[in-house]
C-alpha cells in the first residue's frame, strides 16, 4: 500500500485540526456570535471526516476486501478484519453520522451539539487518523 496514493487526503486532516483548535479556544458565545466560526467548524469537520472515510475506502480496496455500500460500512469492514478495534466502531460511525448531518441537514445543526463536539470529540478524528496511517504503513506493497 502506498501512502503517497492518499497523501493529499492525509494532509487535510492535520491542517483542519490546527484550524479547529483555534475555534475550540473560543467560548460558546464567542464561537456562535460569528457565522464564520460556525461555517468553518462545519466545513473542517465535514472534510476531515470525509477524508478519513476515503482513506478507509482506499485501504479496503487495496486489501481486496468487500466493497462498502455506505460510509459507515467502511468502519464495519475495517472492524470485521480486525484493522480497527470493535470498541471504537460506534464512536467512528457516530462521527460519520455527524458528517452526514452536516451534508444533508445543514440547515438544522444544533450549535450546542456542534460546540460540544468541538470541545470533546476531536480525539476520535485524531485517533482514526493515526490508526489509518498505521494500517497503511503495516501493509506495504
mmCIF file of N, CA and C in Angstrom:
data_model
loop_
_atom_site.group_PDB
_atom_site.id
_atom_site.type_symbol
_atom_site.label_atom_id
_atom_site.label_comp_id
_atom_site.label_asym_id
_atom_site.label_seq_id
_atom_site.Cartn_x
_atom_site.Cartn_y
_atom_site.Cartn_z
ATOM 1 N N UNK A 1 0.848 -1.168 0.000
ATOM 2 C CA UNK A 1 0.000 0.000 0.000
ATOM 3 C C UNK A 1 0.899 1.237 0.000
ATOM 4 N N UNK A 2 0.563 2.185 -0.791
ATOM 5 C CA UNK A 2 1.401 3.367 -0.924
ATOM 6 C C UNK A 2 0.748 4.577 -0.250
ATOM 7 N N UNK A 3 1.424 5.083 0.744
ATOM 8 C CA UNK A 3 0.929 6.249 1.464
ATOM 9 C C UNK A 3 0.764 7.441 0.522
ATOM 10 N N UNK A 4 1.626 7.529 -0.494
ATOM 11 C CA UNK A 4 1.565 8.632 -1.447
ATOM 12 C C UNK A 4 0.221 8.683 -2.171
ATOM 13 N N UNK A 5 -0.420 7.527 -2.325
ATOM 14 C CA UNK A 5 -1.703 7.473 -3.034
ATOM 15 C C UNK A 5 -2.802 8.254 -2.311
ATOM 16 N N UNK A 6 -2.673 8.395 -1.019
ATOM 17 C CA UNK A 6 -3.694 9.107 -0.246
ATOM 18 C C UNK A 6 -3.108 10.299 0.514
ATOM 19 N N UNK A 7 -1.895 10.686 0.146
ATOM 20 C CA UNK A 7 -1.226 11.758 0.897
ATOM 21 C C UNK A 7 -2.037 13.050 0.923
ATOM 22 N N UNK A 8 -2.676 13.408 -0.177
ATOM 23 C CA UNK A 8 -3.453 14.655 -0.183
ATOM 24 C C UNK A 8 -4.614 14.575 0.809
ATOM 25 N N UNK A 9 -5.206 13.396 0.952
ATOM 26 C CA UNK A 9 -6.283 13.208 1.945
ATOM 27 C C UNK A 9 -5.711 13.262 3.360
ATOM 28 N N UNK A 10 -4.548 12.635 3.536
ATOM 29 C CA UNK A 10 -3.904 12.646 4.850
ATOM 30 C C UNK A 10 -3.525 14.065 5.272
ATOM 31 N N UNK A 11 -3.084 14.870 4.321
ATOM 32 C CA UNK A 11 -2.642 16.230 4.626
ATOM 33 C C UNK A 11 -3.774 17.134 5.105
ATOM 34 N N UNK A 12 -4.977 16.866 4.658
ATOM 35 C CA UNK A 12 -6.127 17.703 5.015
ATOM 36 C C UNK A 12 -6.400 17.658 6.519
ATOM 37 N N UNK A 13 -6.214 16.502 7.114
ATOM 38 C CA UNK A 13 -6.654 16.300 8.494
ATOM 39 C C UNK A 13 -5.856 17.135 9.502
ATOM 40 N N UNK A 14 -4.511 17.071 9.514
ATOM 41 C CA UNK A 14 -3.801 17.917 10.483
ATOM 42 C C UNK A 14 -4.030 19.416 10.247
ATOM 43 N N UNK A 15 -4.137 19.801 8.988
ATOM 44 C CA UNK A 15 -4.407 21.206 8.667
ATOM 45 C C UNK A 15 -5.764 21.620 9.240
ATOM 46 N N UNK A 16 -6.770 20.791 9.046
ATOM 47 C CA UNK A 16 -8.099 21.089 9.587
ATOM 48 C C UNK A 16 -8.089 21.110 11.104
ATOM 49 N N UNK A 17 -7.424 20.156 11.718
ATOM 50 C CA UNK A 17 -7.392 20.094 13.183
ATOM 51 C C UNK A 17 -6.706 21.321 13.771
ATOM 52 N N UNK A 18 -5.686 21.793 13.101
ATOM 53 C CA UNK A 18 -4.997 23.001 13.562
ATOM 54 C C UNK A 18 -5.959 24.194 13.573
ATOM 55 N N UNK A 19 -6.756 24.312 12.540
ATOM 56 C CA UNK A 19 -7.708 25.417 12.458
ATOM 57 C C UNK A 19 -8.881 25.216 13.427
ATOM 58 N N UNK A 20 -9.291 23.974 13.612
ATOM 59 C CA UNK A 20 -10.350 23.685 14.575
ATOM 60 C C UNK A 20 -9.900 24.047 15.986
ATOM 61 N N UNK A 21 -8.629 23.838 16.289
ATOM 62 C CA UNK A 21 -8.105 24.192 17.621
ATOM 63 C C UNK A 21 -8.276 25.680 17.905
ATOM 64 N N UNK A 22 -8.138 26.507 16.886
ATOM 65 C CA UNK A 22 -8.350 27.953 17.057
ATOM 66 C C UNK A 22 -9.799 28.211 17.461
ATOM 67 N N UNK A 23 -10.714 27.529 16.793
ATOM 68 C CA UNK A 23 -12.143 27.683 17.115
ATOM 69 C C UNK A 23 -12.466 27.109 18.488
ATOM 70 N N UNK A 24 -11.783 26.048 18.820
ATOM 71 C CA UNK A 24 -12.019 25.366 20.094
ATOM 72 C C UNK A 24 -11.694 26.262 21.284
ATOM 73 N N UNK A 25 -10.770 27.178 21.101
ATOM 74 C CA UNK A 25 -10.351 28.060 22.193
ATOM 75 C C UNK A 25 -11.394 29.128 22.524
ATOM 76 N N UNK A 26 -12.380 29.278 21.673
ATOM 77 C CA UNK A 26 -13.404 30.313 21.874
ATOM 78 C C UNK A 26 -14.487 29.833 22.847
ATOM 79 N N UNK A 27 -15.039 30.773 23.574
ATOM 80 C CA UNK A 27 -16.200 30.465 24.408
ATOM 81 C C UNK A 27 -17.375 30.180 23.484
ATOM 82 N N UNK A 28 -18.416 29.570 24.029
ATOM 83 C CA UNK A 28 -19.608 29.288 23.224
ATOM 84 C C UNK A 28 -20.177 30.578 22.637
ATOM 85 N N UNK A 29 -20.261 31.606 23.450
ATOM 86 C CA UNK A 29 -20.817 32.876 22.995
ATOM 87 C C UNK A 29 -19.977 33.475 21.881
ATOM 88 N N UNK A 30 -18.667 33.451 22.052
ATOM 89 C CA UNK A 30 -17.775 33.988 21.026
ATOM 90 C C UNK A 30 -17.858 33.147 19.750
ATOM 91 N N UNK A 31 -17.891 31.838 19.906
ATOM 92 C CA UNK A 31 -17.958 30.931 18.757
ATOM 93 C C UNK A 31 -19.233 31.175 17.954
ATOM 94 N N UNK A 32 -20.360 31.255 18.639
ATOM 95 C CA UNK A 32 -21.641 31.364 17.939
ATOM 96 C C UNK A 32 -21.972 32.790 17.493
ATOM 97 N N UNK A 33 -21.229 33.765 17.942
ATOM 98 C CA UNK A 33 -21.534 35.150 17.576
ATOM 99 C C UNK A 33 -21.084 35.509 16.160
ATOM 100 N N UNK A 34 -20.278 34.669 15.542
ATOM 101 C CA UNK A 34 -19.779 34.953 14.195
ATOM 102 C C UNK A 34 -20.047 33.742 13.307
ATOM 103 N N UNK A 35 -20.863 33.921 12.298
ATOM 104 C CA UNK A 35 -21.217 32.807 11.416
ATOM 105 C C UNK A 35 -19.990 32.164 10.782
ATOM 106 N N UNK A 36 -18.925 32.907 10.629
ATOM 107 C CA UNK A 36 -17.708 32.344 10.020
ATOM 108 C C UNK A 36 -17.100 31.255 10.892
ATOM 109 N N UNK A 37 -17.218 31.380 12.189
ATOM 110 C CA UNK A 37 -16.734 30.324 13.085
ATOM 111 C C UNK A 37 -17.514 29.038 12.874
ATOM 112 N N UNK A 38 -18.827 29.179 12.806
ATOM 113 C CA UNK A 38 -19.703 28.023 12.623
ATOM 114 C C UNK A 38 -19.451 27.381 11.263
ATOM 115 N N UNK A 39 -19.424 28.195 10.219
ATOM 116 C CA UNK A 39 -19.189 27.677 8.876
ATOM 117 C C UNK A 39 -17.840 26.984 8.781
ATOM 118 N N UNK A 40 -16.841 27.577 9.381
ATOM 119 C CA UNK A 40 -15.505 26.989 9.343
ATOM 120 C C UNK A 40 -15.472 25.649 10.069
ATOM 121 N N UNK A 41 -16.075 25.604 11.245
ATOM 122 C CA UNK A 41 -16.093 24.345 12.003
ATOM 123 C C UNK A 41 -16.813 23.254 11.219
ATOM 124 N N UNK A 42 -17.963 23.585 10.660
ATOM 125 C CA UNK A 42 -18.712 22.590 9.897
ATOM 126 C C UNK A 42 -17.914 22.095 8.699
ATOM 127 N N UNK A 43 -17.313 23.005 7.974
ATOM 128 C CA UNK A 43 -16.515 22.620 6.802
ATOM 129 C C UNK A 43 -15.316 21.761 7.205
ATOM 130 N N UNK A 44 -14.627 22.164 8.236
ATOM 131 C CA UNK A 44 -13.431 21.420 8.684
ATOM 132 C C UNK A 44 -13.804 20.025 9.184
ATOM 133 N N UNK A 45 -14.910 19.922 9.908
ATOM 134 C CA UNK A 45 -15.352 18.593 10.340
ATOM 135 C C UNK A 45 -15.749 17.746 9.141
ATOM 136 N N UNK A 46 -16.540 18.304 8.252
ATOM 137 C CA UNK A 46 -17.011 17.546 7.086
ATOM 138 C C UNK A 46 -15.849 17.030 6.254
ATOM 139 N N UNK A 47 -14.899 17.893 5.936
ATOM 140 C CA UNK A 47 -13.796 17.460 5.068
ATOM 141 C C UNK A 47 -12.836 16.514 5.781
ATOM 142 N N UNK A 48 -12.645 16.687 7.069
ATOM 143 C CA UNK A 48 -11.778 15.761 7.820
ATOM 144 C C UNK A 48 -12.387 14.368 7.871
ATOM 145 N N UNK A 49 -13.661 14.300 8.208
ATOM 146 C CA UNK A 49 -14.330 13.000 8.323
ATOM 147 C C UNK A 49 -14.418 12.335 6.950
ATOM 148 N N UNK A 50 -14.723 13.106 5.914
ATOM 149 C CA UNK A 50 -14.787 12.528 4.568
ATOM 150 C C UNK A 50 -13.416 12.013 4.132
ATOM 151 N N UNK A 51 -12.367 12.741 4.455
ATOM 152 C CA UNK A 51 -11.016 12.276 4.116
ATOM 153 C C UNK A 51 -10.717 10.954 4.818
ATOM 154 N N UNK A 52 -11.122 10.819 6.075
ATOM 155 C CA UNK A 52 -10.917 9.565 6.802
ATOM 156 C C UNK A 52 -11.673 8.418 6.144
ATOM 157 N N UNK A 53 -12.908 8.678 5.739
ATOM 158 C CA UNK A 53 -13.701 7.655 5.050
ATOM 159 C C UNK A 53 -13.028 7.271 3.737
ATOM 160 N N UNK A 54 -12.564 8.261 2.991
ATOM 161 C CA UNK A 54 -11.893 7.991 1.718
ATOM 162 C C UNK A 54 -10.630 7.153 1.911
ATOM 163 N N UNK A 55 -9.862 7.474 2.936
ATOM 164 C CA UNK A 55 -8.645 6.712 3.229
ATOM 165 C C UNK A 55 -9.008 5.284 3.623
ATOM 166 N N UNK A 56 -10.044 5.140 4.448
ATOM 167 C CA UNK A 56 -10.514 3.805 4.816
ATOM 168 C C UNK A 56 -10.944 3.016 3.594
ATOM 169 N N UNK A 57 -11.638 3.671 2.672
ATOM 170 C CA UNK A 57 -12.051 3.020 1.426
ATOM 171 C C UNK A 57 -10.859 2.597 0.587
ATOM 172 N N UNK A 58 -9.838 3.413 0.567
ATOM 173 C CA UNK A 58 -8.610 3.071 -0.155
ATOM 174 C C UNK A 58 -7.974 1.808 0.444
ATOM 175 N N UNK A 59 -7.912 1.753 1.757
ATOM 176 C CA UNK A 59 -7.337 0.588 2.438
ATOM 177 C C UNK A 59 -8.146 -0.662 2.083
ATOM 178 N N UNK A 60 -9.452 -0.557 2.144
ATOM 179 C CA UNK A 60 -10.335 -1.687 1.833
ATOM 180 C C UNK A 60 -10.100 -2.173 0.406
ATOM 181 N N UNK A 61 -10.041 -1.243 -0.535
ATOM 182 C CA UNK A 61 -9.815 -1.621 -1.936
ATOM 183 C C UNK A 61 -8.437 -2.253 -2.116
ATOM 184 N N UNK A 62 -7.428 -1.670 -1.502
ATOM 185 C CA UNK A 62 -6.063 -2.181 -1.628
ATOM 186 C C UNK A 62 -5.960 -3.612 -1.113
ATOM 187 N N UNK A 63 -6.650 -3.876 -0.002
ATOM 188 C CA UNK A 63 -6.584 -5.211 0.607
ATOM 189 C C UNK A 63 -7.555 -6.198 -0.033
ATOM 190 N N UNK A 64 -8.358 -5.721 -0.985
ATOM 191 C CA UNK A 64 -9.286 -6.600 -1.687
ATOM 192 C C UNK A 64 -10.449 -7.074 -0.830
ATOM 193 N N UNK A 65 -10.868 -6.248 0.106
ATOM 194 C CA UNK A 65 -11.989 -6.595 0.977
ATOM 195 C C UNK A 65 -13.298 -6.232 0.277
ATOM 196 N N UNK A 66 -14.417 -6.666 0.839
ATOM 197 C CA UNK A 66 -15.707 -6.395 0.197
ATOM 198 C C UNK A 66 -15.940 -4.894 0.079
ATOM 199 N N UNK A 67 -16.663 -4.523 -0.937
ATOM 200 C CA UNK A 67 -16.921 -3.113 -1.220
ATOM 201 C C UNK A 67 -17.990 -2.571 -0.282
ATOM 202 N N UNK A 68 -17.692 -1.453 0.397
ATOM 203 C CA UNK A 68 -18.699 -0.861 1.286
ATOM 204 C C UNK A 68 -19.810 -0.197 0.489
ATOM 205 N N UNK A 69 -21.032 -0.298 0.997
ATOM 206 C CA UNK A 69 -22.169 0.348 0.363
ATOM 207 C C UNK A 69 -22.441 1.727 0.929
ATOM 208 N N UNK A 70 -21.925 1.980 2.130
ATOM 209 C CA UNK A 70 -22.111 3.271 2.789
ATOM 210 C C UNK A 70 -20.804 3.675 3.463
ATOM 211 N N UNK A 71 -20.752 4.910 3.870
ATOM 212 C CA UNK A 71 -19.565 5.393 4.596
ATOM 213 C C UNK A 71 -19.395 4.639 5.918
ATOM 214 N N UNK A 72 -20.506 4.377 6.595
ATOM 215 C CA UNK A 72 -20.440 3.642 7.860
ATOM 216 C C UNK A 72 -19.912 2.230 7.680
ATOM 217 N N UNK A 73 -20.209 1.642 6.537
ATOM 218 C CA UNK A 73 -19.711 0.289 6.265
ATOM 219 C C UNK A 73 -18.195 0.243 6.136
ATOM 220 N N UNK A 74 -17.592 1.361 5.785
ATOM 221 C CA UNK A 74 -16.121 1.405 5.746
ATOM 222 C C UNK A 74 -15.586 1.021 7.116
ATOM 223 N N UNK A 75 -16.161 1.602 8.140
ATOM 224 C CA UNK A 75 -15.742 1.293 9.516
ATOM 225 C C UNK A 75 -16.038 -0.172 9.831
ATOM 226 N N UNK A 76 -17.239 -0.637 9.496
ATOM 227 C CA UNK A 76 -17.615 -2.022 9.787
ATOM 228 C C UNK A 76 -16.651 -3.019 9.143
ATOM 229 N N UNK A 77 -16.279 -2.774 7.905
ATOM 230 C CA UNK A 77 -15.374 -3.696 7.207
ATOM 231 C C UNK A 77 -13.996 -3.689 7.859
ATOM 232 N N UNK A 78 -13.520 -2.510 8.235
ATOM 233 C CA UNK A 78 -12.210 -2.444 8.904
ATOM 234 C C UNK A 78 -12.248 -3.147 10.257
ATOM 235 N N UNK A 79 -13.387 -3.052 10.949
ATOM 236 C CA UNK A 79 -13.548 -3.764 12.225
ATOM 237 C C UNK A 79 -13.616 -5.269 11.985
ATOM 238 N N UNK A 80 -14.397 -5.699 10.986
ATOM 239 C CA UNK A 80 -14.538 -7.129 10.676
ATOM 240 C C UNK A 80 -13.191 -7.796 10.418
ATOM 241 N N UNK A 81 -12.268 -7.039 9.863
ATOM 242 C CA UNK A 81 -10.954 -7.592 9.526
ATOM 243 C C UNK A 81 -9.897 -7.221 10.570
ATOM 244 N N UNK A 82 -10.362 -6.829 11.746
ATOM 245 C CA UNK A 82 -9.506 -6.508 12.892
ATOM 246 C C UNK A 82 -8.488 -5.416 12.598
ATOM 247 N N UNK A 83 -8.818 -4.532 11.688
ATOM 248 C CA UNK A 83 -7.951 -3.395 11.406
ATOM 249 C C UNK A 83 -8.293 -2.217 12.321
ATOM 250 N N UNK A 84 -9.524 -2.193 12.783
ATOM 251 C CA UNK A 84 -9.965 -1.263 13.819
ATOM 252 C C UNK A 84 -10.530 -2.090 14.966
ATOM 253 N N UNK A 85 -10.433 -1.552 16.173
ATOM 254 C CA UNK A 85 -10.962 -2.251 17.339
ATOM 255 C C UNK A 85 -12.485 -2.152 17.393
ATOM 256 N N UNK A 86 -13.113 -3.232 17.809
ATOM 257 C CA UNK A 86 -14.569 -3.288 17.909
ATOM 258 C C UNK A 86 -15.105 -2.176 18.797
ATOM 259 N N UNK A 87 -14.420 -1.888 19.904
ATOM 260 C CA UNK A 87 -14.917 -0.873 20.830
ATOM 261 C C UNK A 87 -14.846 0.547 20.247
ATOM 262 N N UNK A 88 -14.146 0.731 19.152
ATOM 263 C CA UNK A 88 -14.072 2.039 18.511
ATOM 264 C C UNK A 88 -15.192 2.238 17.488
ATOM 265 N N UNK A 89 -15.803 1.163 17.071
ATOM 266 C CA UNK A 89 -16.776 1.195 15.973
ATOM 267 C C UNK A 89 -17.873 2.240 16.166
ATOM 268 N N UNK A 90 -18.549 2.199 17.294
ATOM 269 C CA UNK A 90 -19.696 3.090 17.496
ATOM 270 C C UNK A 90 -19.289 4.559 17.469
ATOM 271 N N UNK A 91 -18.150 4.885 18.050
ATOM 272 C CA UNK A 91 -17.679 6.277 18.039
ATOM 273 C C UNK A 91 -17.395 6.745 16.621
ATOM 274 N N UNK A 92 -16.761 5.884 15.826
ATOM 275 C CA UNK A 92 -16.423 6.269 14.455
ATOM 276 C C UNK A 92 -17.662 6.341 13.576
ATOM 277 N N UNK A 93 -18.599 5.442 13.774
ATOM 278 C CA UNK A 93 -19.839 5.501 12.999
ATOM 279 C C UNK A 93 -20.620 6.762 13.386
ATOM 280 N N UNK A 94 -20.635 7.122 14.652
ATOM 281 C CA UNK A 94 -21.292 8.367 15.083
ATOM 282 C C UNK A 94 -20.638 9.583 14.432
ATOM 283 N N UNK A 95 -19.322 9.536 14.310
ATOM 284 C CA UNK A 95 -18.595 10.616 13.662
ATOM 285 C C UNK A 95 -19.048 10.752 12.200
ATOM 286 N N UNK A 96 -19.192 9.631 11.514
ATOM 287 C CA UNK A 96 -19.649 9.644 10.128
ATOM 288 C C UNK A 96 -21.098 10.125 10.046
ATOM 289 N N UNK A 97 -21.905 9.736 11.007
ATOM 290 C CA UNK A 97 -23.294 10.205 11.026
ATOM 291 C C UNK A 97 -23.357 11.723 11.210
ATOM 292 N N UNK A 98 -22.440 12.259 11.994
ATOM 293 C CA UNK A 98 -22.380 13.706 12.168
ATOM 294 C C UNK A 98 -22.005 14.372 10.843
ATOM 295 N N UNK A 99 -21.069 13.804 10.118
ATOM 296 C CA UNK A 99 -20.694 14.321 8.794
ATOM 297 C C UNK A 99 -21.911 14.284 7.866
ATOM 298 N N UNK A 100 -22.673 13.203 7.904
ATOM 299 C CA UNK A 100 -23.878 13.104 7.079
ATOM 300 C C UNK A 100 -24.895 14.182 7.455
ATOM 301 N N UNK A 101 -24.986 14.453 8.733
ATOM 302 C CA UNK A 101 -25.910 15.502 9.196
ATOM 303 C C UNK A 101 -25.478 16.856 8.643
ATOM 304 N N UNK A 102 -24.177 17.123 8.671
ATOM 305 C CA UNK A 102 -23.670 18.385 8.126
ATOM 306 C C UNK A 102 -24.034 18.497 6.644
ATOM 307 N N UNK A 103 -23.862 17.420 5.902
ATOM 308 C CA UNK A 103 -24.101 17.433 4.461
ATOM 309 C C UNK A 103 -25.577 17.509 4.114
ATOM 310 N N UNK A 104 -26.390 16.745 4.805
ATOM 311 C CA UNK A 104 -27.793 16.615 4.404
ATOM 312 C C UNK A 104 -28.779 17.455 5.213
ATOM 313 N N UNK A 105 -28.425 17.806 6.426
ATOM 314 C CA UNK A 105 -29.317 18.580 7.290
ATOM 315 C C UNK A 105 -28.619 19.849 7.767
ATOM 316 N N UNK A 106 -27.855 20.447 6.869
ATOM 317 C CA UNK A 106 -27.042 21.633 7.150
ATOM 318 C C UNK A 106 -27.855 22.796 7.722
ATOM 319 N N UNK A 107 -29.145 22.828 7.443
ATOM 320 C CA UNK A 107 -29.981 23.912 7.951
ATOM 321 C C UNK A 107 -30.553 23.612 9.340
ATOM 322 N N UNK A 108 -30.158 22.486 9.916
ATOM 323 C CA UNK A 108 -30.695 22.077 11.214
ATOM 324 C C UNK A 108 -29.583 21.530 12.117
ATOM 325 N N UNK A 109 -28.500 22.268 12.215
ATOM 326 C CA UNK A 109 -27.387 21.859 13.070
ATOM 327 C C UNK A 109 -27.557 22.553 14.416
ATOM 328 N N UNK A 110 -27.608 21.775 15.468
ATOM 329 C CA UNK A 110 -27.726 22.312 16.822
ATOM 330 C C UNK A 110 -26.341 22.853 17.227
ATOM 331 N N UNK A 111 -26.265 24.147 17.465
ATOM 332 C CA UNK A 111 -24.975 24.773 17.757
ATOM 333 C C UNK A 111 -24.394 24.307 19.086
ATOM 334 N N UNK A 112 -25.244 23.934 20.024
ATOM 335 C CA UNK A 112 -24.731 23.407 21.298
ATOM 336 C C UNK A 112 -24.046 22.063 21.079
ATOM 337 N N UNK A 113 -24.624 21.237 20.219
ATOM 338 C CA UNK A 113 -24.006 19.941 19.908
ATOM 339 C C UNK A 113 -22.717 20.160 19.129
ATOM 340 N N UNK A 114 -22.735 21.065 18.150
ATOM 341 C CA UNK A 114 -21.520 21.367 17.390
ATOM 342 C C UNK A 114 -20.410 21.824 18.326
ATOM 343 N N UNK A 115 -20.726 22.698 19.248
ATOM 344 C CA UNK A 115 -19.723 23.205 20.179
ATOM 345 C C UNK A 115 -19.215 22.099 21.101
ATOM 346 N N UNK A 116 -20.126 21.237 21.567
ATOM 347 C CA UNK A 116 -19.699 20.117 22.419
ATOM 348 C C UNK A 116 -18.743 19.202 21.658
ATOM 349 N N UNK A 117 -19.060 18.905 20.414
ATOM 350 C CA UNK A 117 -18.182 18.069 19.588
ATOM 351 C C UNK A 117 -16.838 18.757 19.412
ATOM 352 N N UNK A 118 -16.874 20.041 19.165
ATOM 353 C CA UNK A 118 -15.661 20.832 19.018
ATOM 354 C C UNK A 118 -14.791 20.733 20.280
ATOM 355 N N UNK A 119 -15.418 20.747 21.427
ATOM 356 C CA UNK A 119 -14.692 20.719 22.696
ATOM 357 C C UNK A 119 -14.249 19.319 23.122
ATOM 358 N N UNK A 120 -15.048 18.296 22.793
ATOM 359 C CA UNK A 120 -14.839 16.990 23.420
ATOM 360 C C UNK A 120 -14.476 15.841 22.488
ATOM 361 N N UNK A 121 -14.689 15.970 21.192
ATOM 362 C CA UNK A 121 -14.600 14.773 20.368
ATOM 363 C C UNK A 121 -13.554 14.815 19.253
ATOM 364 N N UNK A 122 -12.651 15.757 19.308
ATOM 365 C CA UNK A 122 -11.582 15.788 18.301
ATOM 366 C C UNK A 122 -10.681 14.561 18.414
ATOM 367 N N UNK A 123 -10.665 13.961 19.581
ATOM 368 C CA UNK A 123 -9.835 12.773 19.810
ATOM 369 C C UNK A 123 -10.193 11.666 18.820
ATOM 370 N N UNK A 124 -11.472 11.546 18.461
ATOM 371 C CA UNK A 124 -11.882 10.489 17.533
ATOM 372 C C UNK A 124 -11.251 10.688 16.157
ATOM 373 N N UNK A 125 -11.236 11.925 15.679
ATOM 374 C CA UNK A 125 -10.613 12.210 14.383
ATOM 375 C C UNK A 125 -9.127 11.909 14.452
ATOM 376 N N UNK A 126 -8.474 12.393 15.503
ATOM 377 C CA UNK A 126 -7.025 12.169 15.654
ATOM 378 C C UNK A 126 -6.696 10.672 15.742
ATOM 379 N N UNK A 127 -7.489 9.969 16.530
ATOM 380 C CA UNK A 127 -7.242 8.546 16.746
ATOM 381 C C UNK A 127 -7.419 7.731 15.458
ATOM 382 N N UNK A 128 -8.497 7.979 14.737
ATOM 383 C CA UNK A 128 -8.731 7.252 13.490
ATOM 384 C C UNK A 128 -7.670 7.613 12.462
ATOM 385 N N UNK A 129 -7.284 8.853 12.400
ATOM 386 C CA UNK A 129 -6.222 9.311 11.501
ATOM 387 C C UNK A 129 -4.930 8.523 11.757
ATOM 388 N N UNK A 130 -4.502 8.479 13.014
ATOM 389 C CA UNK A 130 -3.262 7.748 13.356
ATOM 390 C C UNK A 130 -3.389 6.257 13.049
ATOM 391 N N UNK A 131 -4.539 5.683 13.327
ATOM 392 C CA UNK A 131 -4.755 4.261 13.084
ATOM 393 C C UNK A 131 -4.693 3.942 11.590
ATOM 394 N N UNK A 132 -5.318 4.773 10.771
ATOM 395 C CA UNK A 132 -5.300 4.532 9.326
ATOM 396 C C UNK A 132 -3.885 4.656 8.762
ATOM 397 N N UNK A 133 -3.121 5.619 9.245
ATOM 398 C CA UNK A 133 -1.719 5.725 8.817
ATOM 399 C C UNK A 133 -0.959 4.466 9.203
ATOM 400 N N UNK A 134 -1.187 3.985 10.407
ATOM 401 C CA UNK A 134 -0.521 2.770 10.877
ATOM 402 C C UNK A 134 -0.889 1.571 9.996
ATOM 403 N N UNK A 135 -2.146 1.437 9.632
ATOM 404 C CA UNK A 135 -2.574 0.335 8.768
ATOM 405 C C UNK A 135 -1.842 0.418 7.434
ATOM 406 N N UNK A 136 -1.788 1.597 6.860
ATOM 407 C CA UNK A 136 -1.108 1.770 5.573
ATOM 408 C C UNK A 136 0.360 1.387 5.687
ATOM 409 N N UNK A 137 1.009 1.833 6.758
ATOM 410 C CA UNK A 137 2.442 1.549 6.942
ATOM 411 C C UNK A 137 2.698 0.059 7.211
ATOM 412 N N UNK A 138 1.724 -0.611 7.813
ATOM 413 C CA UNK A 138 1.890 -2.042 8.116
ATOM 414 C C UNK A 138 1.574 -2.952 6.938
ATOM 415 N N UNK A 139 1.040 -2.401 5.873
ATOM 416 C CA UNK A 139 0.673 -3.210 4.695
ATOM 417 C C UNK A 139 1.370 -2.646 3.448
ATOM 418 N N UNK A 140 2.685 -2.793 3.397
ATOM 419 C CA UNK A 140 3.411 -2.267 2.230
ATOM 420 C C UNK A 140 3.042 -3.050 0.979
ATOM 421 N N UNK A 141 3.473 -2.504 -0.138
ATOM 422 C CA UNK A 141 3.164 -3.118 -1.455
ATOM 423 C C UNK A 141 3.530 -4.562 -1.548
#
